[in-house]
PDB file of C-alpha atoms in Angstrom:
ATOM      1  CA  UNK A   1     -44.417  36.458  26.920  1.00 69.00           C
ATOM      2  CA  UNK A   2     -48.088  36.538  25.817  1.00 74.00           C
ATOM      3  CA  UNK A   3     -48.958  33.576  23.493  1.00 79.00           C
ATOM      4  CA  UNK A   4     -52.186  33.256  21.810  1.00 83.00           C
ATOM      5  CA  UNK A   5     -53.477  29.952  22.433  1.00 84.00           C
ATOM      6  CA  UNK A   6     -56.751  30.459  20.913  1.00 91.00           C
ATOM      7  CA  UNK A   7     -57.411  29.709  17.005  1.00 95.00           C
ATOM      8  CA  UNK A   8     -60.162  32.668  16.950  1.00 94.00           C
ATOM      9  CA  UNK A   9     -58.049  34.953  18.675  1.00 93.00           C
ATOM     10  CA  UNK A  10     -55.382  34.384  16.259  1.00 93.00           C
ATOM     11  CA  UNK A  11     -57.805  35.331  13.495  1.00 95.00           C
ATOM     12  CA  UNK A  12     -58.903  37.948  14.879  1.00 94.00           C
ATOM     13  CA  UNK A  13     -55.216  39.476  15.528  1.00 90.00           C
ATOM     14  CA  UNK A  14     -54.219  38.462  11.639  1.00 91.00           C
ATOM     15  CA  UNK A  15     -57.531  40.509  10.547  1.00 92.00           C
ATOM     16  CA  UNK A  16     -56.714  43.676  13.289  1.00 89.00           C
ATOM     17  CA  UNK A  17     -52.870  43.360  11.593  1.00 85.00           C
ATOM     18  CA  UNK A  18     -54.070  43.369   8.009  1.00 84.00           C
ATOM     19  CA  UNK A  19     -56.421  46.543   9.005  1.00 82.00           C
ATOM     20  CA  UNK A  20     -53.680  48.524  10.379  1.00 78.00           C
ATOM     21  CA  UNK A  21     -50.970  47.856   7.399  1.00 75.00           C
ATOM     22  CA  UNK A  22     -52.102  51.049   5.752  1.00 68.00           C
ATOM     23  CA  UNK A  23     -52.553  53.317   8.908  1.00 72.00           C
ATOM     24  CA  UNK A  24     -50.046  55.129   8.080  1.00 69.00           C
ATOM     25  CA  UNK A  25     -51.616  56.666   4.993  1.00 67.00           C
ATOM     26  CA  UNK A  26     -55.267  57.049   6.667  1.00 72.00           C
ATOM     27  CA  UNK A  27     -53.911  58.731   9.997  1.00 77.00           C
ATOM     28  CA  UNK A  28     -52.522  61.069   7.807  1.00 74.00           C
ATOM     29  CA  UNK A  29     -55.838  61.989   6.646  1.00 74.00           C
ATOM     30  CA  UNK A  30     -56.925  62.590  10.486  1.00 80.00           C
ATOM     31  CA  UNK A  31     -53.665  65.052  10.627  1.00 79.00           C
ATOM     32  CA  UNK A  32     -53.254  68.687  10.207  1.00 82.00           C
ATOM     33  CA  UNK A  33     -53.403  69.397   6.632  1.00 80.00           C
ATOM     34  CA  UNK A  34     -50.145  71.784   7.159  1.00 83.00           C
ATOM     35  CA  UNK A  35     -48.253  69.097   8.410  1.00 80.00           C
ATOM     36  CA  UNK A  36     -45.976  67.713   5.661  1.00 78.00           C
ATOM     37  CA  UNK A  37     -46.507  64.483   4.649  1.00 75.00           C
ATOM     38  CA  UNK A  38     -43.116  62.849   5.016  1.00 73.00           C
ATOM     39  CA  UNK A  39     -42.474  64.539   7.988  1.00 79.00           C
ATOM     40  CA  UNK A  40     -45.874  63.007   9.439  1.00 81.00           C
ATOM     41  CA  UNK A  41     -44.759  59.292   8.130  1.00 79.00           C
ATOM     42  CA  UNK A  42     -41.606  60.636  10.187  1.00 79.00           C
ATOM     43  CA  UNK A  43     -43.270  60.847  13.543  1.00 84.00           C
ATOM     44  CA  UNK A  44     -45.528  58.322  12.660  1.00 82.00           C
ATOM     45  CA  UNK A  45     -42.546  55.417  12.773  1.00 82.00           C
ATOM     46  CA  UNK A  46     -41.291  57.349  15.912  1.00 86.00           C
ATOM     47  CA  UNK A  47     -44.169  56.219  17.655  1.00 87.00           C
ATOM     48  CA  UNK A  48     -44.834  53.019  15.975  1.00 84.00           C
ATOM     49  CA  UNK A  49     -40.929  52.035  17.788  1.00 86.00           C
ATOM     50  CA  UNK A  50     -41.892  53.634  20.634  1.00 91.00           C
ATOM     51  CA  UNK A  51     -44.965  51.689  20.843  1.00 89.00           C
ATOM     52  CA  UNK A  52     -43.525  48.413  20.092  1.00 87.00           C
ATOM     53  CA  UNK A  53     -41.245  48.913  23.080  1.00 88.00           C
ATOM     54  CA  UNK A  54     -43.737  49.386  25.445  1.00 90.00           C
ATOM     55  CA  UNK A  55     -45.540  46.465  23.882  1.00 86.00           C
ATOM     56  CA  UNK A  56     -42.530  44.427  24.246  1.00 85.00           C
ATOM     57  CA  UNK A  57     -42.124  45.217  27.921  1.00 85.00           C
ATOM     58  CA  UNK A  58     -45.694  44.991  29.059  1.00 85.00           C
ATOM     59  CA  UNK A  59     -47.050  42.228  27.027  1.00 80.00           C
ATOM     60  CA  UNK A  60     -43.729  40.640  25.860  1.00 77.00           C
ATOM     61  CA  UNK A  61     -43.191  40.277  29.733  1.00 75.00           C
ATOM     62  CA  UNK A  62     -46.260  38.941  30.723  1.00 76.00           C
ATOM     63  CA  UNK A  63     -47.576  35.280  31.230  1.00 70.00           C
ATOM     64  CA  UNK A  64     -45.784  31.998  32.017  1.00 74.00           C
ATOM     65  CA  UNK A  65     -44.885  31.021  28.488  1.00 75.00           C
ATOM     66  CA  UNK A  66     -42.018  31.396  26.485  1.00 73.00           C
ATOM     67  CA  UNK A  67     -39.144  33.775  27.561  1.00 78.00           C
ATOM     68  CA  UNK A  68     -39.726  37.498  28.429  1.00 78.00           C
ATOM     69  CA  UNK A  69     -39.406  40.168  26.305  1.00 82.00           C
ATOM     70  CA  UNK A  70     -36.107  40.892  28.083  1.00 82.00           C
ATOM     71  CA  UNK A  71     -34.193  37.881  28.138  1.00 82.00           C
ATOM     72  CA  UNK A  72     -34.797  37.658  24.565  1.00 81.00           C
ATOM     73  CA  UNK A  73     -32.872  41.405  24.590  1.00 83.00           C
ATOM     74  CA  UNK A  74     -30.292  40.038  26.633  1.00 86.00           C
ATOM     75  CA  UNK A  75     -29.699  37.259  23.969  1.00 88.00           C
ATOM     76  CA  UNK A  76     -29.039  39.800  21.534  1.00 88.00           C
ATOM     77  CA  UNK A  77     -25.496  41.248  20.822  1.00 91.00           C
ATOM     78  CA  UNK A  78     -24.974  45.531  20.693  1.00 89.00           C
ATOM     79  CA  UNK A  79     -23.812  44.716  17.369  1.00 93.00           C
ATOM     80  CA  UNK A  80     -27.537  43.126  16.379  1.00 92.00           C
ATOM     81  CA  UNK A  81     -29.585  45.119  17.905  1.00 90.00           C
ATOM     82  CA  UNK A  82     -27.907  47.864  16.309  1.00 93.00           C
ATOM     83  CA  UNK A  83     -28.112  46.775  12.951  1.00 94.00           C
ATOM     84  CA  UNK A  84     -31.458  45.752  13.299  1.00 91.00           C
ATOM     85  CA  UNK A  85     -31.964  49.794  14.020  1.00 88.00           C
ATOM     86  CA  UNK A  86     -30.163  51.071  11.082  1.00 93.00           C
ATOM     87  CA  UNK A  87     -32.242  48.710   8.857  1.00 91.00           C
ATOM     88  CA  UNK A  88     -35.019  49.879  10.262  1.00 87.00           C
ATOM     89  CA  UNK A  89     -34.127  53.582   9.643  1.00 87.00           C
ATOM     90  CA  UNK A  90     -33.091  52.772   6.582  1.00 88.00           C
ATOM     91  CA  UNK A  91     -36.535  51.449   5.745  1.00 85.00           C
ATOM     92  CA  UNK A  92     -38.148  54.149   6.716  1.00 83.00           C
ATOM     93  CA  UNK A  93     -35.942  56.991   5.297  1.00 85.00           C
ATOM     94  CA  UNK A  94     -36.696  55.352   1.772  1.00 84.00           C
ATOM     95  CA  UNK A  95     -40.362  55.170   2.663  1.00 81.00           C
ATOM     96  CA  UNK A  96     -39.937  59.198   3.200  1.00 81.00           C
ATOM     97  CA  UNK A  97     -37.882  59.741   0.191  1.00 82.00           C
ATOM     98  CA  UNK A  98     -40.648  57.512  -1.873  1.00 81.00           C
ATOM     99  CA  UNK A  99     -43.546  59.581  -0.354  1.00 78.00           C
ATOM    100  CA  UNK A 100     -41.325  62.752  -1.437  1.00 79.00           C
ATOM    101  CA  UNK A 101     -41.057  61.586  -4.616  1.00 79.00           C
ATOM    102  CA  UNK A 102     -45.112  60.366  -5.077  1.00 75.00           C
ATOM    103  CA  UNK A 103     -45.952  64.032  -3.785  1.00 74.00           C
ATOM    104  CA  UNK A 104     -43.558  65.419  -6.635  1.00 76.00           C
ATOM    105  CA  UNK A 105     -44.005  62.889  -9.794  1.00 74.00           C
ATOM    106  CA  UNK A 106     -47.235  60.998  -8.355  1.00 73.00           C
ATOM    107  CA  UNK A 107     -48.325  57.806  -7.569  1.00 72.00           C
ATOM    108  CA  UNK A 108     -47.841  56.117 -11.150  1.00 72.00           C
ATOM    109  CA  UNK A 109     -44.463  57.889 -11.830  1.00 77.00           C
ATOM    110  CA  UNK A 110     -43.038  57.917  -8.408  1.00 78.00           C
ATOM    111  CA  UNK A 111     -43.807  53.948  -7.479  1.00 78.00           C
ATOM    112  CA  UNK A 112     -43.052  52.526 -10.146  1.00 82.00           C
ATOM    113  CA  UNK A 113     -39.563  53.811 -10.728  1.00 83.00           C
ATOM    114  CA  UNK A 114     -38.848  53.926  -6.845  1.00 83.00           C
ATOM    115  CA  UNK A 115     -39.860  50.317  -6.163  1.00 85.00           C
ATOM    116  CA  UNK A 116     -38.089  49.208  -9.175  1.00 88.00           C
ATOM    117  CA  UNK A 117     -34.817  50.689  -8.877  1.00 88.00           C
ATOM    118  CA  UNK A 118     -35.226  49.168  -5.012  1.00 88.00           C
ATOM    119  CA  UNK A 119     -35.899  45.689  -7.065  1.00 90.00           C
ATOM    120  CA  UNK A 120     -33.267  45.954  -8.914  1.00 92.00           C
ATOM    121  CA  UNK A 121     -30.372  47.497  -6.906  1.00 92.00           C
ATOM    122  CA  UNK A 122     -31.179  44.607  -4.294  1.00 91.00           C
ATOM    123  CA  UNK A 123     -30.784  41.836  -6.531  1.00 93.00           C
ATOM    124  CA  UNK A 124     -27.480  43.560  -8.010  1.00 93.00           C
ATOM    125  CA  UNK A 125     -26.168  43.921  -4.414  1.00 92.00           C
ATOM    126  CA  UNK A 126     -27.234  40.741  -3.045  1.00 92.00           C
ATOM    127  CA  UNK A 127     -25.577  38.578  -5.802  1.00 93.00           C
ATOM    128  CA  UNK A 128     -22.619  40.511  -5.487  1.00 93.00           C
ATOM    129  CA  UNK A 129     -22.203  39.638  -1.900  1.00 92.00           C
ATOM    130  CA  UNK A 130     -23.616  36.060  -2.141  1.00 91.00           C
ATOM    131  CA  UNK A 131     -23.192  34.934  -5.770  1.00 90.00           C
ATOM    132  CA  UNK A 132     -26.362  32.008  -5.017  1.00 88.00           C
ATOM    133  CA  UNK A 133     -28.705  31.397  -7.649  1.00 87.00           C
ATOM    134  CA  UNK A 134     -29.351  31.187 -11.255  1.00 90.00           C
ATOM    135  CA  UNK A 135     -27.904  34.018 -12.961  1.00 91.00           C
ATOM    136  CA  UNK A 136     -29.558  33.697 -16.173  1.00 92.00           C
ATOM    137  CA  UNK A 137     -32.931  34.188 -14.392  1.00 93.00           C
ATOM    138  CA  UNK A 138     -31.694  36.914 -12.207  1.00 92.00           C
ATOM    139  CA  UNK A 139     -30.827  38.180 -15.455  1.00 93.00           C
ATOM    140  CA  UNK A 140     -34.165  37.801 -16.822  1.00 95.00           C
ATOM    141  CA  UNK A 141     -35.773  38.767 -13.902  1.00 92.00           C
ATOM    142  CA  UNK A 142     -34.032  42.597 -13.525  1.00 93.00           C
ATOM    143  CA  UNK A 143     -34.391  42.673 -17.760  1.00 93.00           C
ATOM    144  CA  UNK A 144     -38.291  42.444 -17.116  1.00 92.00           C
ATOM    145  CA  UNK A 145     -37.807  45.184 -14.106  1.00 91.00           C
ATOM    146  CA  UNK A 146     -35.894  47.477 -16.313  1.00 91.00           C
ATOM    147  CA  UNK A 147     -38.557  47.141 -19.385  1.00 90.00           C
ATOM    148  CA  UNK A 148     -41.272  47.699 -17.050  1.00 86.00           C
ATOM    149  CA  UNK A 149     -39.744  50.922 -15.964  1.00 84.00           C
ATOM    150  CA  UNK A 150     -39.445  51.790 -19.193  1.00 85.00           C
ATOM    151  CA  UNK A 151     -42.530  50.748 -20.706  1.00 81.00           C
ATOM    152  CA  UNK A 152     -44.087  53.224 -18.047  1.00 74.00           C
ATOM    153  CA  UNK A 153     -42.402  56.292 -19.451  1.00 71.00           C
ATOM    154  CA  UNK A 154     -45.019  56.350 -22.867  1.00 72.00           C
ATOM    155  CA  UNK A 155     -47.673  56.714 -20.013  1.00 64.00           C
ATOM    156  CA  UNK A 156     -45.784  59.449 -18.234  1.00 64.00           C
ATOM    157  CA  UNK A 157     -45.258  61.226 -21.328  1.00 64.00           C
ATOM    158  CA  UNK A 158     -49.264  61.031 -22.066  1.00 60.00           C
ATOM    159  CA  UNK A 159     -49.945  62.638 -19.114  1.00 55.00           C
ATOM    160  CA  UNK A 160     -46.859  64.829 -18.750  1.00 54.00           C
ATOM    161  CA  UNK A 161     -49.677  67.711 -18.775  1.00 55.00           C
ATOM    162  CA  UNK A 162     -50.325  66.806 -15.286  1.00 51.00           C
ATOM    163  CA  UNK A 163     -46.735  65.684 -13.825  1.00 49.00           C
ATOM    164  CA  UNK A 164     -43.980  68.082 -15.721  1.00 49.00           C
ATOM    165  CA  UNK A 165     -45.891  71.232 -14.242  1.00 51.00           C
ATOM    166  CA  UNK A 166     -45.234  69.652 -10.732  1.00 49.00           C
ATOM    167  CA  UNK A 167     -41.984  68.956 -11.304  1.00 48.00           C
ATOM    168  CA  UNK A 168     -40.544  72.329 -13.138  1.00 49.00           C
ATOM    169  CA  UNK A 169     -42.548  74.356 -10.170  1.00 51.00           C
ATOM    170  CA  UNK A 170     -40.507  71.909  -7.761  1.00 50.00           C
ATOM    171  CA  UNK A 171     -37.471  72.794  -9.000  1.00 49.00           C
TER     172      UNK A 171
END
């Protein structure tokens, strides 16, 4: 597998990585402008699989370190890999539905109540499954969640001139 062994290298990699976080957003912006946005983020983690594939197998296969890109399949079970898939679909279907939703409500409505809900139901589920940790500042925690969803609304309702007109031609 390829292994950086140079300090500079790795900083530059980090910095090239932090740079390309967003892309998603600002290749949309080199798009068609009749191409729907979700469906672009669609296609756009399409390719970003299909391009860590062939980085696995060209790079991840390369050099004398480590194991190759392939053995470290191999290690894997169907049952693994596979989840690891549907988590990653997952992910990105809720990216689509929360870029749906931001092109509907906007960015202060949509975010807000989409990352919060996400917050929340996670914590719910996860302590359900694994009861580990203090509950009282779980508690506290999803409390603060739910009153900062809330406390957003009075701002929605200032500018409901701008958002309710989206949303009642939407519907």
């Amino acid at each position: 597998m390829f292994v950086v062994e140079s300090y500079p290298l790795a900083v530059a990699l980090c910095v090239l990585t932090m740079l390309c976080w967003g892309s998603w957003a600002n290749t949309r912006k080199l798009a068609r402008k009749d191409w729907r946005f979700e469906l672009f983020y669609w296609d756009y983690a399409i390719g970003v699989l299909l391009l860590a594939l062939i980085m696995g197998l060209t790079l991840g296969s390369s050099g004398t370190l480590g194991r190759s890109f392939a053995a470290d399949l191999s290690q894997a079970s169907g049952a693994s890999i596979g989840s690891a898939l549907l988590g990653g679909t997952i992910f990105n279907l809720a990216n689509i539905l929360l870029v749906a939703a931001i092109e509907i409500a906007g960015m202060a409505v949509a975010f807000p109540v989409g990352i919060g809900l996400a917050l929340i139901i996670g914590v719910v589920l996860n302590y359900v499954a694994a009861p580990v940790g203090n509950v009282g500042l779980l508690s506290l925690g999803v409390g603060l969640v739910i009153l900062a969803i809330t406390g957003g609304l009075p701002a929605c309702r200032q500018n409901s001139s701008l958002v309710l007109p989206i949303i009642h031609s939407r519907n």
